[in-house]
């Protein structure tokens, strides 16, 4: 049965895919992960991972989606029917459900911070006060659960309305506005006292810090940030027309996403060092640093709420793409109604998100899990946001390299990109470089 699955316009696809990529991964996770991993070396390995591993995988996902016109499970099934490859698809669907559950906790916090900012609660605050405010906010259990549910509900509402809808339209305005505000913040941060120390921490690689753990963290950050390894870009790729140029689009998406992450670091680290704060303060970093920066800036009272509003929207365009993976699966494969699918899956991920919501300081058990020591959200981020995405990317690369075969994939890639010359290089990246590196990195980190 040929269902009308909806489709993106050219700019619509790049915006939606960039909207999926740009989110909390860039502005919240990237800076604190750099901080925890000692600075410059992490940034360097991150950039290498984006170019060598993530960009080829991004092209592969879009290509697989456009070729099969399917969600991840459907794509595996269409090319290799009735084989265990399908299980790799199920892993992606499950990963989507789990990422949505914890991601929406932090995304909910950005809404909470928008309200705090607009009601003037950050006027003239200092670093110590900001840390206190975040501690009080993040350990308020009822509020955390409420914001989690609210954020998922908004996501469900948008996804239930189908592909093109409003996101395309307002992304065109909002993305540049976000970029503008980030530039203002950049200027403010770089002109603070001691800013240079922050820049040095951020840019100067300390080779002694090299560990397998750091490499895994950098590689999986690249997958997380570019929304790879769970079929998001396969699903979005399935809405892309044959006349679109996949390599160019993928290049732009990777460029935007990386530029915003790098920019975020240039904002956060000078600010941290000028406040004499700890660069390794973990997942609260952004919430501790940004309000103080705005407090020191003319017009901060307007820009601060605007920043958190735009951040919520950036997070929303990401959660939409995460929810779209399980929804497209049940709509395509199980013939569910889209609206029903979005509501049911949304509800399940709220339930799964509750332990993460309680792990931000509100409930001791979830904030410091016995034996493991880390909080539940951190653990989920590690399992689903790092390991599962890396395994998923490994499956996608090997599937295209060995089951579908790269010749077929290159033919698909060349549609809409007739003068794309790097097919052979891309094939080597997908067949050998990406899978071998992913496997080596994962195994060495386990050892
Ligand atoms: N890329 C998104 C971000 O950086 C998160 C995401 C991960 C979205 C996986 C989809 C799939 O915020």
mmCIF file of N, CA, C and O and ligand atoms in Angstrom, residues 20-26 99 103 223-228 230 232 257 318 321-322 389, ligand 1:
data_model
loop_
_atom_site.group_PDB
_atom_site.id
_atom_site.type_symbol
_atom_site.label_atom_id
_atom_site.label_comp_id
_atom_site.label_asym_id
_atom_site.label_seq_id
_atom_site.Cartn_x
_atom_site.Cartn_y
_atom_site.Cartn_z
ATOM 1 N N UNK A 20 17.569 19.023 13.793
ATOM 2 C CA UNK A 20 17.738 17.803 14.574
ATOM 3 C C UNK A 20 19.126 17.763 15.197
ATOM 4 O O UNK A 20 19.298 17.450 16.370
ATOM 5 N N UNK A 21 20.114 18.115 14.395
ATOM 6 C CA UNK A 21 21.494 18.031 14.874
ATOM 7 C C UNK A 21 21.788 19.081 15.947
ATOM 8 O O UNK A 21 22.332 18.786 17.000
ATOM 9 N N UNK A 22 21.407 20.323 15.669
ATOM 10 C CA UNK A 22 21.712 21.396 16.622
ATOM 11 C C UNK A 22 20.726 21.344 17.776
ATOM 12 O O UNK A 22 19.519 21.417 17.571
ATOM 13 N N UNK A 23 21.244 21.186 18.970
ATOM 14 C CA UNK A 23 20.356 21.111 20.122
ATOM 15 C C UNK A 23 21.174 21.136 21.394
ATOM 16 O O UNK A 23 22.247 21.738 21.446
ATOM 17 N N UNK A 24 20.672 20.440 22.396
ATOM 18 C CA UNK A 24 21.381 20.414 23.670
ATOM 19 C C UNK A 24 22.746 19.760 23.534
ATOM 20 O O UNK A 24 23.648 20.023 24.310
ATOM 21 N N UNK A 25 22.891 18.894 22.527
ATOM 22 C CA UNK A 25 24.180 18.246 22.300
ATOM 23 C C UNK A 25 25.278 19.273 22.071
ATOM 24 O O UNK A 25 26.412 19.092 22.509
ATOM 25 N N UNK A 26 24.943 20.360 21.395
ATOM 26 C CA UNK A 26 25.947 21.382 21.098
ATOM 27 C C UNK A 26 26.146 22.343 22.262
ATOM 28 O O UNK A 26 27.264 22.679 22.613
ATOM 29 N N UNK A 99 16.448 7.986 24.505
ATOM 30 C CA UNK A 99 17.060 9.318 24.419
ATOM 31 C C UNK A 99 15.991 10.377 24.674
ATOM 32 O O UNK A 99 16.195 11.321 25.434
ATOM 33 N N UNK A 103 16.612 13.270 27.519
ATOM 34 C CA UNK A 103 16.883 14.544 26.835
ATOM 35 C C UNK A 103 15.811 15.574 27.209
ATOM 36 O O UNK A 103 16.091 16.750 27.409
ATOM 37 N N UNK A 223 28.531 11.385 17.172
ATOM 38 C CA UNK A 223 27.284 10.720 16.757
ATOM 39 C C UNK A 223 26.080 11.406 17.383
ATOM 40 O O UNK A 223 25.083 11.683 16.718
ATOM 41 N N UNK A 224 26.188 11.667 18.676
ATOM 42 C CA UNK A 224 25.055 12.278 19.378
ATOM 43 C C UNK A 224 24.733 13.630 18.756
ATOM 44 O O UNK A 224 23.590 13.945 18.444
ATOM 45 N N UNK A 225 25.761 14.420 18.541
ATOM 46 C CA UNK A 225 25.533 15.778 18.070
ATOM 47 C C UNK A 225 24.972 15.805 16.653
ATOM 48 O O UNK A 225 24.161 16.660 16.316
ATOM 49 N N UNK A 226 25.396 14.847 15.822
ATOM 50 C CA UNK A 226 24.871 14.828 14.454
ATOM 51 C C UNK A 226 23.645 13.929 14.309
ATOM 52 O O UNK A 226 23.223 13.619 13.205
ATOM 53 N N UNK A 227 23.087 13.508 15.441
ATOM 54 C CA UNK A 227 21.864 12.677 15.446
ATOM 55 C C UNK A 227 22.054 11.383 14.659
ATOM 56 O O UNK A 227 21.189 10.997 13.874
ATOM 57 N N UNK A 228 23.192 10.708 14.869
ATOM 58 C CA UNK A 228 23.474 9.497 14.097
ATOM 59 C C UNK A 228 23.403 8.248 14.964
ATOM 60 O O UNK A 228 23.538 8.318 16.173
ATOM 61 N N UNK A 230 20.884 5.987 15.271
ATOM 62 C CA UNK A 230 19.580 5.428 15.652
ATOM 63 C C UNK A 230 18.540 5.592 14.553
ATOM 64 O O UNK A 230 17.364 5.312 14.766
ATOM 65 N N UNK A 232 17.665 8.456 12.870
ATOM 66 C CA UNK A 232 17.021 9.760 12.677
ATOM 67 C C UNK A 232 17.232 10.245 11.254
ATOM 68 O O UNK A 232 16.303 10.681 10.576
ATOM 69 N N UNK A 257 26.382 22.226 12.512
ATOM 70 C CA UNK A 257 26.344 21.600 13.825
ATOM 71 C C UNK A 257 27.672 21.793 14.546
ATOM 72 O O UNK A 257 27.712 22.155 15.720
ATOM 73 N N UNK A 318 15.153 18.978 17.933
ATOM 74 C CA UNK A 318 15.862 17.703 18.103
ATOM 75 C C UNK A 318 14.919 16.627 18.632
ATOM 76 O O UNK A 318 14.905 15.507 18.118
ATOM 77 N N UNK A 321 12.782 15.077 16.068
ATOM 78 C CA UNK A 321 13.427 14.092 15.198
ATOM 79 C C UNK A 321 13.676 12.776 15.923
ATOM 80 O O UNK A 321 13.730 11.724 15.310
ATOM 81 N N UNK A 322 13.837 12.855 17.247
ATOM 82 C CA UNK A 322 14.035 11.617 18.012
ATOM 83 C C UNK A 322 12.716 10.847 18.060
ATOM 84 O O UNK A 322 12.661 9.655 17.796
ATOM 85 N N UNK A 389 24.340 4.467 20.421
ATOM 86 C CA UNK A 389 24.486 5.182 19.144
ATOM 87 C C UNK A 389 25.718 4.696 18.389
ATOM 88 O O UNK A 389 25.699 4.559 17.163
HETATM 89 N N1 LIG B 1 21.682 15.863 17.868
HETATM 90 C C1 LIG B 1 20.827 16.248 18.942
HETATM 91 C C2 LIG B 1 21.551 17.324 19.755
HETATM 92 O O1 LIG B 1 22.703 17.570 19.542
HETATM 93 C C3 LIG B 1 20.417 15.083 19.803
HETATM 94 C C4 LIG B 1 19.955 13.884 19.055
HETATM 95 C C5 LIG B 1 20.586 12.664 19.215
HETATM 96 C C6 LIG B 1 18.896 13.977 18.163
HETATM 97 C C7 LIG B 1 20.197 11.552 18.516
HETATM 98 C C8 LIG B 1 18.498 12.869 17.435
HETATM 99 C C9 LIG B 1 19.147 11.653 17.606
HETATM 100 O O2 LIG B 1 20.983 17.913 20.630
#
